[in-house]
Short mmCIF file of C-alpha atoms and ligand atoms in Angstrom, two decimals:
data_model
loop_
_atom_site.label_atom_id
_atom_site.label_comp_id
_atom_site.label_asym_id
_atom_site.label_seq_id
_atom_site.Cartn_x
_atom_site.Cartn_y
_atom_site.Cartn_z
CA MET A 1 259.18 50.31 67.93
CA SER A 2 257.43 46.94 68.03
CA PHE A 3 254.13 46.06 66.43
CA SER A 4 252.57 43.77 68.99
CA PRO A 5 248.86 43.02 68.65
CA SER A 6 247.84 43.32 72.31
CA ILE A 7 248.29 46.73 73.87
CA ALA A 8 246.16 47.46 76.90
CA ALA A 9 244.28 50.78 76.86
CA PRO A 10 244.63 53.54 77.91
CA LEU A 11 247.55 54.33 75.70
CA ASP A 12 249.92 56.84 77.23
CA THR A 13 252.51 57.50 74.58
CA ALA A 14 252.50 58.08 70.86
CA ASP A 15 254.81 55.08 70.47
CA GLU A 16 252.29 52.78 72.14
CA LEU A 17 249.63 54.32 69.98
CA ALA A 18 251.60 53.72 66.80
CA SER A 19 252.18 50.11 67.80
CA ALA A 20 248.49 49.58 68.46
CA LEU A 21 247.62 51.14 65.10
CA GLY A 22 250.09 48.92 63.29
CA ALA A 23 248.75 45.73 64.83
CA ALA A 24 247.11 43.35 62.37
CA ARG A 25 243.45 42.90 63.25
CA SER A 26 241.21 40.38 61.65
CA GLY A 27 238.28 41.82 59.74
CA SER A 28 239.93 45.16 59.10
CA PHE A 29 239.86 46.91 55.74
CA ALA A 30 243.63 46.49 55.57
CA GLU A 31 243.14 42.72 55.29
CA LEU A 32 241.43 43.12 51.91
CA GLY A 33 244.74 43.43 50.11
CA SER A 34 246.45 45.42 47.45
CA ALA A 35 243.53 45.67 44.99
CA PHE A 36 241.92 47.97 47.52
CA PHE A 37 244.67 50.30 48.61
CA THR A 38 248.30 51.34 48.33
CA ARG A 39 250.55 51.55 51.34
CA LEU A 40 252.79 54.59 51.58
CA PRO A 41 254.13 56.97 54.21
CA ALA A 42 252.82 60.50 54.64
CA ALA A 43 254.69 63.34 52.95
CA PRO A 44 256.92 65.30 55.34
CA LEU A 45 255.12 68.17 57.05
CA PRO A 46 257.70 70.75 58.16
CA ALA A 47 257.71 72.00 61.77
CA PRO A 48 254.25 70.72 62.70
CA TYR A 49 252.29 72.05 65.68
CA LEU A 50 249.07 71.16 67.43
CA VAL A 51 246.11 73.34 66.42
CA ALA A 52 243.14 71.50 67.88
CA PHE A 53 242.43 68.38 69.90
CA SER A 54 239.20 66.67 70.89
CA ALA A 55 239.47 65.06 74.31
CA ASP A 56 236.09 63.53 73.65
CA ALA A 57 237.20 61.78 70.46
CA ALA A 58 240.38 60.73 72.29
CA ALA A 59 238.30 59.15 75.06
CA LEU A 60 236.43 57.14 72.43
CA LEU A 61 239.80 55.69 71.45
CA GLY A 62 240.98 55.12 75.01
CA LEU A 63 243.53 57.93 74.86
CA GLU A 64 244.33 60.18 77.77
CA PRO A 65 244.16 63.91 76.93
CA ARG A 66 247.76 64.42 78.07
CA ILE A 67 248.95 62.41 75.10
CA ALA A 68 248.30 65.46 72.92
CA GLU A 69 251.03 67.36 74.76
CA THR A 70 253.74 64.89 73.88
CA PRO A 71 256.02 65.62 70.91
CA GLY A 72 255.38 62.11 69.64
CA PHE A 73 251.71 62.96 69.19
CA VAL A 74 252.39 65.78 66.75
CA GLU A 75 254.95 63.61 64.95
CA LEU A 76 252.39 60.84 64.56
CA PHE A 77 249.39 62.90 63.49
CA SER A 78 251.36 65.14 61.16
CA GLY A 79 252.15 61.85 59.43
CA ASN A 80 255.89 62.45 59.86
CA ALA A 81 256.40 59.42 62.12
CA THR A 82 255.03 57.09 59.45
CA ARG A 83 258.22 57.49 57.40
CA GLU A 84 259.95 55.23 59.97
CA TRP A 85 257.29 52.53 59.88
CA PRO A 86 257.97 49.10 58.35
CA GLN A 87 256.46 48.54 54.91
CA ALA A 88 253.80 46.08 56.14
CA ALA A 89 252.50 48.58 58.68
CA LEU A 90 252.57 51.69 56.51
CA PRO A 91 249.39 53.74 56.22
CA TYR A 92 247.23 53.14 53.20
CA ALA A 93 245.27 55.17 50.68
CA SER A 94 242.24 53.33 49.29
CA VAL A 95 240.91 53.37 45.76
CA TYR A 96 237.30 54.22 44.95
CA SER A 97 235.31 55.80 42.16
CA GLY A 98 232.10 57.75 42.09
CA HIS A 99 229.49 59.99 40.59
CA GLN A 100 230.36 63.65 41.04
CA PHE A 101 227.51 66.12 40.51
CA GLY A 102 225.48 63.34 38.91
CA VAL A 103 228.14 62.38 36.37
CA TRP A 104 230.29 59.26 36.43
CA ALA A 105 233.78 60.48 37.34
CA GLY A 106 235.67 57.19 37.09
CA GLN A 107 238.50 56.43 39.46
CA LEU A 108 239.03 58.73 42.42
CA GLY A 109 240.38 57.41 45.71
CA ASP A 110 242.04 58.79 48.82
CA GLY A 111 243.89 61.55 47.04
CA ARG A 112 245.00 63.18 50.25
CA ALA A 113 244.00 60.75 52.96
CA LEU A 114 245.91 57.91 54.61
CA SER A 115 244.55 55.40 57.06
CA LEU A 116 246.90 54.72 59.95
CA GLY A 117 245.13 51.57 61.12
CA GLU A 118 242.61 50.73 63.81
CA LEU A 119 242.34 51.14 67.55
CA GLU A 120 240.14 49.04 69.75
CA HIS A 121 238.67 50.41 72.95
CA GLY A 122 235.64 49.52 75.02
CA GLY A 123 234.59 46.90 72.50
CA LEU A 124 234.61 49.44 69.65
CA ARG A 125 237.05 49.44 66.78
CA ASN A 126 237.82 52.66 64.99
CA GLU A 127 239.99 53.48 62.03
CA LEU A 128 242.16 56.60 62.21
CA GLN A 129 242.73 58.49 59.01
CA LEU A 130 244.93 61.46 58.20
CA LYS A 131 243.50 63.95 55.72
CA GLY A 132 245.91 66.32 54.01
CA SER A 133 248.94 64.07 54.45
CA GLY A 134 250.36 64.43 50.95
CA ARG A 135 250.06 62.93 47.51
CA THR A 136 248.97 59.34 46.93
CA PRO A 137 248.56 57.27 43.75
CA TYR A 138 244.98 58.61 43.67
CA SER A 139 245.77 62.33 43.90
CA ARG A 140 245.18 62.96 40.19
CA MET A 141 245.89 66.70 39.73
CA GLY A 142 245.74 67.49 43.45
CA ASP A 143 248.61 68.32 45.77
CA GLY A 144 247.53 65.90 48.48
CA ARG A 145 247.24 68.70 51.00
CA ALA A 146 244.44 70.30 52.97
CA VAL A 147 244.57 73.87 54.19
CA LEU A 148 244.24 75.03 57.79
CA ARG A 149 240.87 76.68 57.04
CA SER A 150 239.17 73.52 55.79
CA SER A 151 240.83 71.30 58.38
CA ILE A 152 239.50 73.46 61.22
CA ARG A 153 236.06 73.45 59.60
CA GLU A 154 236.10 69.65 59.36
CA PHE A 155 237.34 69.30 62.94
CA LEU A 156 234.72 71.64 64.38
CA CYS A 157 231.85 70.29 62.35
CA SER A 158 232.47 66.59 62.88
CA GLU A 159 232.61 67.07 66.62
CA ALA A 160 229.62 69.44 66.59
CA MET A 161 227.54 66.96 64.58
CA HIS A 162 228.41 64.21 67.02
CA HIS A 163 227.23 66.33 69.93
CA LEU A 164 224.02 67.09 68.04
CA GLY A 165 223.47 63.33 67.94
CA ILE A 166 223.93 63.05 64.17
CA PRO A 167 225.91 60.08 62.84
CA THR A 168 229.29 61.33 61.66
CA THR A 169 232.95 60.59 61.35
CA ARG A 170 234.79 62.11 64.32
CA ALA A 171 237.87 64.29 64.48
CA LEU A 172 240.73 63.70 66.90
CA CYS A 173 243.02 66.61 66.12
CA VAL A 174 244.33 69.15 63.66
CA ILE A 175 248.07 69.54 63.15
CA GLY A 176 249.25 72.69 61.35
CA SER A 177 252.42 73.76 59.61
CA ASP A 178 253.64 76.94 57.98
CA GLN A 179 254.12 75.06 54.72
CA PRO A 180 252.46 77.12 51.99
CA VAL A 181 249.65 75.57 49.97
CA ARG A 182 248.26 77.16 46.83
CA ARG A 183 244.50 77.51 46.59
CA GLU A 184 242.68 80.63 45.34
CA GLU A 185 245.24 82.33 47.57
CA ILE A 186 248.34 80.99 49.29
CA GLU A 187 247.34 79.35 52.55
CA THR A 188 249.08 76.96 54.94
CA ALA A 189 248.91 73.16 55.25
CA ALA A 190 247.21 71.17 57.98
CA VAL A 191 246.37 67.56 58.64
CA VAL A 192 243.12 66.59 60.31
CA THR A 193 242.84 63.13 61.86
CA ARG A 194 239.41 61.66 61.51
CA VAL A 195 238.00 58.62 63.21
CA ALA A 196 235.28 56.19 62.13
CA PRO A 197 234.53 52.47 62.36
CA SER A 198 234.94 52.47 58.57
CA PHE A 199 235.63 54.91 55.76
CA VAL A 200 234.09 52.68 53.08
CA ARG A 201 232.01 54.77 50.69
CA PHE A 202 229.35 53.96 48.09
CA GLY A 203 232.12 54.79 45.64
CA HIS A 204 234.22 51.85 46.79
CA PHE A 205 231.50 49.50 45.54
CA GLU A 206 231.02 51.51 42.37
CA HIS A 207 234.73 51.21 41.65
CA PHE A 208 234.81 47.43 41.52
CA TYR A 209 231.46 47.26 39.75
CA ALA A 210 232.62 49.62 37.00
CA GLY A 211 235.87 47.68 36.60
CA GLU A 212 233.94 44.40 36.46
CA GLN A 213 236.12 43.12 39.32
CA ILE A 214 233.39 40.95 40.75
CA ASP A 215 235.63 38.98 43.13
CA ALA A 216 236.89 42.20 44.66
CA LEU A 217 233.35 43.56 44.80
CA ARG A 218 232.31 40.44 46.70
CA ALA A 219 235.29 40.62 49.05
CA LEU A 220 234.40 44.24 49.85
CA ALA A 221 230.76 43.36 50.46
CA ASP A 222 231.79 40.43 52.65
CA HIS A 223 234.00 42.73 54.67
CA VAL A 224 231.23 45.28 55.21
CA ILE A 225 228.64 42.61 56.01
CA ASP A 226 230.82 40.61 58.41
CA ARG A 227 232.01 43.66 60.21
CA PHE A 228 228.98 45.94 60.25
CA TYR A 229 225.86 44.09 59.12
CA PRO A 230 226.42 40.52 60.39
CA GLN A 231 222.67 39.91 60.77
CA CYS A 232 222.51 39.82 56.93
CA ARG A 233 224.29 36.48 57.02
CA GLU A 234 221.16 34.90 58.38
CA THR A 235 219.20 35.70 55.21
CA PRO A 236 219.20 33.75 51.92
CA ASP A 237 220.82 36.71 50.12
CA PRO A 238 223.19 38.64 52.43
CA TYR A 239 224.23 41.10 49.69
CA LEU A 240 220.65 42.03 49.03
CA ALA A 241 219.95 42.21 52.78
CA MET A 242 222.76 44.72 53.29
CA LEU A 243 221.21 47.20 50.86
CA PRO A 244 218.08 48.18 52.84
CA GLN A 245 220.27 48.48 55.93
CA ILE A 246 222.49 51.06 54.26
CA VAL A 247 219.47 52.73 52.66
CA ALA A 248 217.77 53.05 56.04
CA ARG A 249 220.84 54.51 57.72
CA THR A 250 221.27 56.98 54.89
CA ALA A 251 217.61 58.04 55.09
CA ASP A 252 217.86 58.49 58.85
CA MET A 253 221.04 60.53 58.53
CA VAL A 254 219.55 62.88 55.93
CA ALA A 255 216.35 63.25 57.98
CA GLN A 256 218.56 64.48 60.79
CA TRP A 257 220.43 66.85 58.48
CA GLN A 258 217.15 68.35 57.27
CA ALA A 259 215.82 68.74 60.79
CA VAL A 260 218.86 70.64 61.99
CA GLY A 261 219.34 72.71 58.82
CA PHE A 262 222.61 71.09 57.79
CA CYS A 263 223.68 71.27 54.15
CA HIS A 264 226.46 68.88 53.16
CA GLY A 265 227.37 70.65 49.95
CA VAL A 266 229.00 67.80 47.99
CA MET A 267 226.80 64.71 48.15
CA ASN A 268 228.75 62.86 45.49
CA THR A 269 228.53 59.08 45.76
CA ASP A 270 232.17 58.97 46.86
CA ASN A 271 231.18 61.12 49.84
CA MET A 272 228.51 58.69 51.08
CA SER A 273 229.41 56.34 53.91
CA VAL A 274 228.14 52.75 53.89
CA LEU A 275 227.57 53.21 57.63
CA GLY A 276 225.30 56.22 57.13
CA LEU A 277 227.84 58.58 58.66
CA THR A 278 228.19 62.19 57.63
CA ILE A 279 231.58 62.21 55.91
CA ASP A 280 233.87 64.53 53.94
CA TYR A 281 233.18 67.94 55.36
CA GLY A 282 233.96 70.49 52.70
CA PRO A 283 231.76 73.42 51.73
CA PHE A 284 229.03 72.42 54.23
CA GLY A 285 226.89 74.96 56.01
CA PHE A 286 224.20 75.27 58.64
CA LEU A 287 221.24 77.33 57.53
CA ASP A 288 221.07 80.76 59.03
CA ALA A 289 218.17 82.56 57.31
CA PHE A 290 215.94 79.74 56.11
CA ASP A 291 215.86 79.33 52.37
CA ALA A 292 214.71 75.90 51.25
CA ASN A 293 216.74 76.37 48.07
CA HIS A 294 219.91 77.35 49.90
CA ILE A 295 223.11 76.21 48.16
CA CYS A 296 226.05 76.21 50.53
CA ASN A 297 228.69 75.25 47.95
CA HIS A 298 229.54 78.11 45.62
CA SER A 299 230.92 75.64 43.05
CA ASP A 300 227.43 74.06 42.82
CA THR A 301 226.07 76.39 40.16
CA GLN A 302 223.03 74.21 39.37
CA GLY A 303 221.98 73.79 42.99
CA ARG A 304 222.13 70.01 42.74
CA TYR A 305 223.02 69.85 46.42
CA ALA A 306 220.69 72.59 47.67
CA TYR A 307 219.14 72.03 51.10
CA ARG A 308 215.77 70.84 49.80
CA MET A 309 217.42 68.47 47.29
CA GLN A 310 219.38 66.48 49.87
CA PRO A 311 216.80 63.71 50.49
CA GLN A 312 216.30 62.97 46.81
CA ILE A 313 220.03 63.11 46.12
CA ALA A 314 220.62 60.64 48.95
CA TYR A 315 218.04 58.39 47.30
CA TRP A 316 219.75 58.79 43.92
CA ASN A 317 223.06 57.88 45.54
CA CYS A 318 221.51 54.76 47.06
CA PHE A 319 220.40 53.87 43.54
CA CYS A 320 224.04 54.00 42.41
CA LEU A 321 225.00 51.75 45.29
CA ALA A 322 222.23 49.28 44.42
CA GLN A 323 223.40 49.17 40.84
CA ALA A 324 226.94 48.41 41.97
CA LEU A 325 225.70 45.54 44.15
CA LEU A 326 223.60 43.94 41.40
CA PRO A 327 226.25 41.44 40.27
CA LEU A 328 226.23 39.99 43.80
CA ILE A 329 222.48 39.91 44.29
CA GLY A 330 220.20 36.99 43.51
CA ALA A 331 222.73 34.14 43.55
CA HIS A 332 220.04 31.90 45.02
CA TYR A 333 217.75 32.37 42.00
CA GLU A 334 217.79 30.13 38.94
CA GLU A 335 220.01 31.51 36.23
CA SER A 336 217.09 32.12 33.84
CA VAL A 337 215.27 34.50 36.22
CA ARG A 338 218.22 35.84 38.17
CA ALA A 339 218.74 39.15 36.34
CA GLU A 340 215.09 40.10 36.43
CA ARG A 341 214.53 39.04 40.03
CA SER A 342 217.62 40.75 41.40
CA VAL A 343 216.68 44.06 39.77
CA ALA A 344 213.20 43.78 41.28
CA ASP A 345 214.69 42.98 44.70
CA ALA A 346 217.11 45.89 44.53
CA GLN A 347 214.31 48.22 43.49
CA GLU A 348 212.22 47.11 46.42
CA ALA A 349 215.12 47.76 48.77
CA LEU A 350 215.47 51.25 47.30
CA GLU A 351 211.79 51.95 47.84
CA GLY A 352 212.64 51.58 51.50
CA PHE A 353 214.29 54.97 51.34
CA LYS A 354 211.03 56.83 50.92
CA ALA A 355 209.27 54.62 53.41
CA ARG A 356 211.99 55.42 55.91
CA PHE A 357 212.80 59.05 55.22
CA ALA A 358 209.30 60.56 55.36
CA PRO A 359 208.34 59.20 58.79
CA ALA A 360 211.84 59.78 60.18
CA PHE A 361 211.72 63.41 59.10
CA GLU A 362 208.16 63.88 60.30
CA ARG A 363 208.93 62.28 63.66
CA ARG A 364 211.88 64.60 64.11
CA MET A 365 209.98 67.68 63.08
CA CYS A 366 207.16 66.78 65.48
CA ASP A 367 209.80 66.45 68.19
CA LYS A 368 211.04 69.90 67.24
CA LEU A 369 207.51 71.22 67.64
CA GLY A 370 207.20 69.47 71.00
CA LEU A 371 204.50 67.05 69.87
CA SER A 372 204.89 63.80 71.74
CA ASP A 373 203.15 61.77 69.05
CA VAL A 374 202.66 62.19 65.30
CA ARG A 375 199.03 62.72 64.26
CA PRO A 376 197.35 63.17 60.89
CA GLY A 377 197.75 66.78 59.81
CA ASP A 378 201.01 67.33 61.70
CA ASP A 379 202.91 67.20 58.43
CA LYS A 380 200.84 70.16 57.19
CA LEU A 381 201.56 72.09 60.38
CA VAL A 382 205.28 71.51 59.85
CA ASP A 383 205.09 72.42 56.15
CA ARG A 384 203.23 75.64 56.89
CA LEU A 385 205.81 76.66 59.46
CA LEU A 386 208.65 75.95 57.03
CA GLU A 387 206.87 77.95 54.33
CA LEU A 388 206.48 80.92 56.65
CA MET A 389 210.12 80.63 57.70
CA HIS A 390 211.16 80.50 54.06
CA ALA A 391 209.04 83.55 53.17
CA SER A 392 210.51 85.52 56.08
CA ARG A 393 214.00 84.07 55.76
CA ALA A 394 213.65 83.35 59.47
CA ASP A 395 216.78 82.07 61.17
CA PHE A 396 216.47 78.27 61.25
CA THR A 397 218.12 77.58 64.59
CA LEU A 398 216.70 80.54 66.51
CA THR A 399 213.16 80.03 65.25
CA PHE A 400 212.94 76.46 66.49
CA ARG A 401 214.71 77.26 69.73
CA ARG A 402 212.30 80.11 70.47
CA LEU A 403 209.28 78.01 69.62
CA ALA A 404 209.68 76.33 73.00
CA GLN A 405 208.54 79.54 74.67
CA VAL A 406 205.09 79.35 73.10
CA SER A 407 202.58 78.46 75.74
CA LYS A 408 199.58 76.14 75.50
CA ASP A 409 197.03 78.53 76.89
CA ASP A 410 197.74 82.02 75.64
CA ALA A 411 199.85 84.02 73.19
CA ARG A 412 202.01 85.73 75.80
CA GLY A 413 205.04 83.55 75.08
CA ASP A 414 204.81 84.02 71.31
CA ALA A 415 206.72 87.29 71.02
CA PRO A 416 210.32 85.97 70.72
CA VAL A 417 209.49 83.55 67.91
CA ARG A 418 206.88 85.86 66.35
CA ASP A 419 209.64 88.48 65.95
CA MET A 420 211.39 86.14 63.51
CA PHE A 421 208.61 86.57 60.93
CA LEU A 422 207.86 89.44 58.59
CA ASP A 423 204.21 88.53 58.14
CA ARG A 424 203.15 88.53 61.79
CA GLU A 425 199.50 87.89 61.04
CA ALA A 426 200.33 84.81 59.06
CA PHE A 427 202.44 83.67 61.99
CA ASP A 428 199.57 84.33 64.41
CA ARG A 429 197.26 82.17 62.31
CA TRP A 430 199.83 79.38 62.38
CA ALA A 431 200.41 79.85 66.11
CA ALA A 432 196.68 79.53 66.80
CA ASP A 433 196.64 76.18 65.00
CA TYR A 434 199.81 75.14 66.77
CA ARG A 435 198.26 75.97 70.12
CA ALA A 436 195.15 73.98 69.20
CA ARG A 437 197.43 71.04 68.44
CA LEU A 438 199.36 71.50 71.68
CA ALA A 439 196.06 71.33 73.53
CA LEU A 440 195.81 67.70 72.40
CA ASP A 441 199.27 66.90 73.74
CA PRO A 442 199.37 65.44 77.23
CA ARG A 443 202.53 67.24 78.34
CA ASP A 444 202.44 70.53 80.22
CA ASP A 445 204.38 73.56 78.99
CA ALA A 446 207.40 73.04 81.22
CA THR A 447 207.85 69.37 80.29
CA ARG A 448 207.38 70.10 76.62
CA ARG A 449 209.84 73.01 76.74
CA GLU A 450 212.45 70.85 78.36
CA ALA A 451 212.03 68.19 75.64
CA MET A 452 212.13 70.80 72.85
CA ASN A 453 215.33 72.26 74.21
CA ARG A 454 216.92 68.83 73.96
CA ILE A 455 216.18 68.60 70.25
CA ASN A 456 216.33 72.19 69.01
CA PRO A 457 219.96 73.22 69.46
CA LYS A 458 220.84 76.65 70.69
CA TYR A 459 224.35 76.47 69.23
CA VAL A 460 225.31 75.26 65.75
CA LEU A 461 228.49 75.80 63.74
CA ARG A 462 227.41 78.90 61.88
CA ASN A 463 229.79 79.90 59.10
CA HIS A 464 230.78 83.15 60.76
CA LEU A 465 231.71 81.40 64.01
CA ALA A 466 234.01 79.02 62.14
CA GLU A 467 235.42 81.96 60.18
CA THR A 468 236.28 83.92 63.32
CA ALA A 469 238.06 80.91 64.82
CA ILE A 470 239.92 80.32 61.55
CA ARG A 471 241.10 83.93 61.24
CA ARG A 472 242.48 83.80 64.76
CA ALA A 473 244.13 80.44 64.09
CA MET A 474 245.82 81.85 61.00
CA GLU A 475 247.50 84.27 63.41
CA LYS A 476 248.56 81.30 65.56
CA ASP A 477 245.97 81.91 68.24
CA PHE A 478 244.16 78.60 68.55
CA SER A 479 242.14 79.50 71.64
CA GLU A 480 239.01 80.39 69.70
CA VAL A 481 238.95 76.99 67.97
CA ALA A 482 239.02 75.34 71.40
CA ARG A 483 236.41 77.72 72.84
CA LEU A 484 234.04 77.21 69.92
CA ALA A 485 234.50 73.44 70.06
CA ALA A 486 233.65 73.55 73.78
CA VAL A 487 230.50 75.62 73.19
CA LEU A 488 229.39 73.26 70.41
CA SER A 489 229.96 70.23 72.62
CA ARG A 490 226.87 71.33 74.61
CA PRO A 491 224.60 72.52 71.79
CA PHE A 492 221.35 72.13 73.72
CA ASP A 493 222.44 73.79 76.98
CA GLU A 494 221.92 77.41 77.85
CA GLN A 495 225.42 78.84 78.14
CA PRO A 496 224.80 82.45 79.24
CA GLU A 497 228.47 83.41 78.94
CA PHE A 498 228.36 82.42 75.26
CA GLU A 499 225.09 84.08 74.28
CA ASP A 500 226.86 85.77 71.33
CA TYR A 501 227.52 82.38 69.77
CA ALA A 502 223.77 81.82 69.49
CA ALA A 503 222.99 85.20 67.96
CA LEU A 504 222.02 86.03 64.38
CA PRO A 505 225.05 86.19 62.10
CA PRO A 506 226.68 89.60 61.73
CA GLU A 507 226.32 91.48 58.47
CA TRP A 508 229.81 90.54 57.23
CA ALA A 509 228.83 86.86 57.34
CA GLY A 510 226.61 87.42 54.30
CA THR A 511 229.68 87.83 52.11
CA LEU A 512 231.34 84.58 53.19
CA SER A 513 231.71 82.10 50.38
CA VAL A 514 232.63 78.44 50.68
CA SER A 515 233.72 76.42 47.69
CA CYS A 516 235.05 72.94 46.96
CA SER A 517 238.61 74.22 47.02
CA SER A 518 239.94 73.09 50.36
P1 AMP B 1 236.12 65.79 47.61
O1 AMP B 1 235.26 66.58 46.67
O2 AMP B 1 236.84 66.59 48.64
O3 AMP B 1 235.36 64.65 48.22
O4 AMP B 1 237.27 65.15 46.71
C1 AMP B 1 237.05 64.38 45.57
C2 AMP B 1 238.28 63.58 45.28
O5 AMP B 1 239.38 64.43 45.03
C3 AMP B 1 238.70 62.65 46.38
O6 AMP B 1 239.14 61.48 45.78
C4 AMP B 1 239.80 63.39 47.08
O7 AMP B 1 240.71 62.54 47.74
C5 AMP B 1 240.44 64.13 45.93
N1 AMP B 1 241.06 65.39 46.35
C6 AMP B 1 240.45 66.52 46.78
N2 AMP B 1 241.34 67.46 47.07
C7 AMP B 1 242.55 66.95 46.82
C8 AMP B 1 243.89 67.43 46.91
N3 AMP B 1 244.17 68.67 47.34
N4 AMP B 1 244.89 66.60 46.56
C9 AMP B 1 244.64 65.36 46.12
N5 AMP B 1 243.42 64.85 45.99
C10 AMP B 1 242.38 65.63 46.34
MG1 MG B 2 235.47 63.15 49.13
#
């Protein structure tokens, strides 16, 4: 196998793919050098098989779907093929640190992830990363593996989030094996391949800040700026200029999470992307019955990462990032005022979070209510609806979807959404105010409905849907994973044959528990 830098897409074989991944590309993370990562092959995964494949993610990379049927594909994305790769082209595990549950955790790193390299297609460059590919120098006490259950959850959710229009890492495929892996019970191993322009986390910056490795910190910042925020170069302080960019993307991402009822579950600073992508799917969950205090991660006993906490935690995480960037900020100031001025500048950049999040969330919620502009008092209308939903534990997804049936002129269309509430009179009072507000909106019912149905999904990855697909996959029937992925790839469309997938969760779903152990 050769490692030539210019392979024309589309790539047909796994060998071509491996060559393209191994090609040296300027500006890639791999250029940063050995302070940032360790190169090593994946651990052998015995008798691997294909569990799931996203043709959509493949298309992003310029890969034809038929590539998934080749034996070379499974060899590559199980990690097994990497044992034949030359040292200089080996995959790499990166080092980072972070705050876990609000506490400084020191060095972490890719304990079970390996980046294979980058692919370029259609002017976009994406890094491909195996997760669950065995131990690395950063595994600490872990076994370097991921189980089938969590790999399927990550695969389904990353692709579902993408189709909901929420910034996220993508997932190309899941490769399974019968190799046993010990968690609370014995499960089996799997490797999920995820795709993103970059996997750099807030924790990467925190790592070099904490270690007082300022040259490395600067090299990392230069990499992120040159590659992803080049406009910052035109300012007197590019490192400072990058901060509000990341803050804004993070605020926008969390506004979208809140508006769709997505709970991440482990918003540690090492799970925050500097591109504002949703990353590291673990014990995440979509809200079924709306509880603003919902905690999706059963290991989160204090509720630090409860649904309603997510915006302020994101802000707190941005604060950690700002702190880590401080040694780079303010180089253009005189030495005597530099410390003071750079703290003030960083604080101002952080303030941007609130200035960005509130209107982004309000805009989205007004879209969900079918209001074509945001007017004074709309925030109260949204808050009152959320309070009623909370009091009734109304299903988040169904309530918003059914809201589209409310009509401007009379209450005849109210019944489906009204049924979601226990206190019907309270709902009627809200609906009367909502109708009064709709009367001020220029759009007619049909146009508004159409717009609402493009923002309020009918289908989200409810826990019980993932669970059903996982149980079938554990019996080697992967058809439900594919079916569910297909349904979730059109979350806003009516899909009458899949009406069940939009229904309230069955009673057994109430007992499902998701923890960090994956
Ligand atoms: P997470 O909470 O999944 O974001 O993981 C926190 C840290 O632990 C990361 O550095 C992971 O790479 C690492 N980690 C999690 N699970 C494992 C595992 N099974 N083996 C090795 N490292 C792990
Ligand atoms: Mg993580």
